[in-house]
GROMACS .gro file of C-alpha atoms in nm:
model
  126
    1UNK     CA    1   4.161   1.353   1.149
    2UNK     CA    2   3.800   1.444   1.049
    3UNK     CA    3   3.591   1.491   1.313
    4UNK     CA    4   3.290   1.390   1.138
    5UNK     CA    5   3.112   1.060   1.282
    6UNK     CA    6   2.763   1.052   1.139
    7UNK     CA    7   2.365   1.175   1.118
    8UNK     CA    8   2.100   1.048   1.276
    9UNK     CA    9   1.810   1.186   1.078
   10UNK     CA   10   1.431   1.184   1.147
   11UNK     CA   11   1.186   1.111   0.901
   12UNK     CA   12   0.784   1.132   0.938
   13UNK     CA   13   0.698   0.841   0.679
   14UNK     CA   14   1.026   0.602   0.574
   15UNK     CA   15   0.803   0.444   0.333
   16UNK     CA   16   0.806   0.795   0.108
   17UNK     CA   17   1.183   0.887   0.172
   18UNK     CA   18   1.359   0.527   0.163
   19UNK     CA   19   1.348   0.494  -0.189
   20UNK     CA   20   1.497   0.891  -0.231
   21UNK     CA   21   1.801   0.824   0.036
   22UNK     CA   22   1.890   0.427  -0.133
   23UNK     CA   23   1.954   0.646  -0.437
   24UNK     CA   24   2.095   0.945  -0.347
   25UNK     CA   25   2.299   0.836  -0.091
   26UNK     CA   26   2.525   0.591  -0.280
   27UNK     CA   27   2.588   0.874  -0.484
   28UNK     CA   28   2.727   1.081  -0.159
   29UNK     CA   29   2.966   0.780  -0.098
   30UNK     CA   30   2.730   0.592   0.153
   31UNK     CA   31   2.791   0.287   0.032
   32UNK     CA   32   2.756   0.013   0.255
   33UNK     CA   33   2.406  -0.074   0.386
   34UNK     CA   34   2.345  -0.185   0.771
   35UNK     CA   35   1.956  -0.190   0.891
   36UNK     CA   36   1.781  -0.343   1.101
   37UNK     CA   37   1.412  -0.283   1.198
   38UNK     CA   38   1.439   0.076   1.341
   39UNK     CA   39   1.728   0.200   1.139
   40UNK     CA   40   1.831   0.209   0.812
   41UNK     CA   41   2.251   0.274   0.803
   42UNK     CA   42   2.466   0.397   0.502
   43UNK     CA   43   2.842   0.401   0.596
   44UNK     CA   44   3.146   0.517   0.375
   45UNK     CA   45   3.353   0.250   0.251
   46UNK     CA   46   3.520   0.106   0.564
   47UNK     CA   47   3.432  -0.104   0.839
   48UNK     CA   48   3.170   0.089   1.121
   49UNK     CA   49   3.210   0.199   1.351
   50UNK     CA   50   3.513   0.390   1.213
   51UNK     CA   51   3.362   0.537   0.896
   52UNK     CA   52   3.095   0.805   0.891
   53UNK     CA   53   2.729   0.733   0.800
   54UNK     CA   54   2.407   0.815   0.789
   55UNK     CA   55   2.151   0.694   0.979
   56UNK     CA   56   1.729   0.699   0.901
   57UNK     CA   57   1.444   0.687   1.146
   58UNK     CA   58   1.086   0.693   1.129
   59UNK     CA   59   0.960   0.968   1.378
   60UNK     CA   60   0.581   1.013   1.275
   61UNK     CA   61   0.527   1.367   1.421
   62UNK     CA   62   0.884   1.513   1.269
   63UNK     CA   63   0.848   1.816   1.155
   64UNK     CA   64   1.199   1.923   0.934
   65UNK     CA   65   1.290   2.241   1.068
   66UNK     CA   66   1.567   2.520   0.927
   67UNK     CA   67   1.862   2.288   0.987
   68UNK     CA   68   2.077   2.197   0.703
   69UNK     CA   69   2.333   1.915   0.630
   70UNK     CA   70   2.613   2.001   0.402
   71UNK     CA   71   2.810   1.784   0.175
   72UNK     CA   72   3.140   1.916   0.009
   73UNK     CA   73   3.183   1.828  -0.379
   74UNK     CA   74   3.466   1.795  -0.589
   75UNK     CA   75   3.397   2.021  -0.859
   76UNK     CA   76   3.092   2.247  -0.967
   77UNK     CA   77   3.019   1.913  -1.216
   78UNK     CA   78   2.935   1.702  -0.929
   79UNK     CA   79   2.698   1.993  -0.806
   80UNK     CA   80   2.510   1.958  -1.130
   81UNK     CA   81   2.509   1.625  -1.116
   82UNK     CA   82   2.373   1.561  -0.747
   83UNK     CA   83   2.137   1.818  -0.808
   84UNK     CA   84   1.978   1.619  -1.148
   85UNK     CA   85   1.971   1.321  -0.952
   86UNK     CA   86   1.777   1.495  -0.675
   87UNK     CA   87   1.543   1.587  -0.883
   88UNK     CA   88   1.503   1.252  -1.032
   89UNK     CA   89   1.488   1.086  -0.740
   90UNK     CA   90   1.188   1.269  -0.621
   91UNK     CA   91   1.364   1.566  -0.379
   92UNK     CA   92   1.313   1.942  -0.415
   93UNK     CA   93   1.514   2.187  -0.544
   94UNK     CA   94   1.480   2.518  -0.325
   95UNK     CA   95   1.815   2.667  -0.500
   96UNK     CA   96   2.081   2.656  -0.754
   97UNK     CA   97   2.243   2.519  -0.865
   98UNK     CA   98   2.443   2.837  -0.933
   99UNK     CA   99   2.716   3.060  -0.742
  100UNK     CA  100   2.595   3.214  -0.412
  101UNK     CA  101   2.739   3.526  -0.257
  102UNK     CA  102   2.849   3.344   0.049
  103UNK     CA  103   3.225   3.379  -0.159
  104UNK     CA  104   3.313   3.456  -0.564
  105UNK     CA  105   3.354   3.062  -0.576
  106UNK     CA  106   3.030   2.907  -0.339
  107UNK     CA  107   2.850   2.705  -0.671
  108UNK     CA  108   2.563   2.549  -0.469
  109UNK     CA  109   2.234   2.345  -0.507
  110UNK     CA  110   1.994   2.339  -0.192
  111UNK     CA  111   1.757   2.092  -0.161
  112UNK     CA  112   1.525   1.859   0.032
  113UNK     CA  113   1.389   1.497   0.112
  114UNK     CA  114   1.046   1.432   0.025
  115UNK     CA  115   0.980   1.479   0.378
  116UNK     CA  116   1.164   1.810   0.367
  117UNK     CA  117   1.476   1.780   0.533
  118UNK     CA  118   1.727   2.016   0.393
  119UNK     CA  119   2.074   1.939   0.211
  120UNK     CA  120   2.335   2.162   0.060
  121UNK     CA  121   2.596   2.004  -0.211
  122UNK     CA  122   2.850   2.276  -0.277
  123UNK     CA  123   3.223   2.333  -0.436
  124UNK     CA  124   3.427   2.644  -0.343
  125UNK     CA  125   3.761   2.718  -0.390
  126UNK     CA  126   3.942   2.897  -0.075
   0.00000   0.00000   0.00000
């Protein structure tokens, strides 16, 4: 069983990062859309509340911080390709996308929101 049940992220202006996550995150496999006033909800294919997703708040004095959410990829391809559409979707590239030293096979991009919360996308073997 994966343990993994969802994010609730904070974001300081929703107007500015909305656009960003309803692109990038269908890419992630957050496919399914449930909001409501206060929250905007991406789930996996599935029916909630048994799938994980990601969940969007506005939080006007947020202030992203050193934490980090990590996706896996499939292959070093799909690294490449999240990181092009990061950039085209108006988030930052801090890193990569390249091999880290972490191990001989961590091929990484960092990156973050336009409010600057901080992702990882990475494929490693072993």
């Amino acid at each position: 069983m994966n343990k993994f049940s969802h994010i609730d992220l904070r974001v300081n202006n929703m107007e500015n990062v909305l656009p960003f996550y309803e692109k990038l995150l269908p890419e992630l496999g957050f496919t399914r859309t449930y909001h409501s006033a206060n929250w905007k909800v991406f789930a996996a294919d599935g029916e909630l509340p048994s799938v994980p997703y990601f969940a969007i708040t506005e939080e006007a004095d947020h202030k992203p911080n050193g934490n980090l959410i990590g996706f896996w990829a499939k292959d070093r391809a799909e690294v490449d390709r999240i990181a092009k559409l990061v950039k085209e979707f108006g988030g930052n590239i801090s890193g990569g996308p390249q091999l880290f030293p972490i191990s001989p096979t961590y091929y990484a991009v960092y990156f973050a929101d336009p409010c600057g919360n901080k992702y990882e996308m990475v494929h490693r073997l072993n």
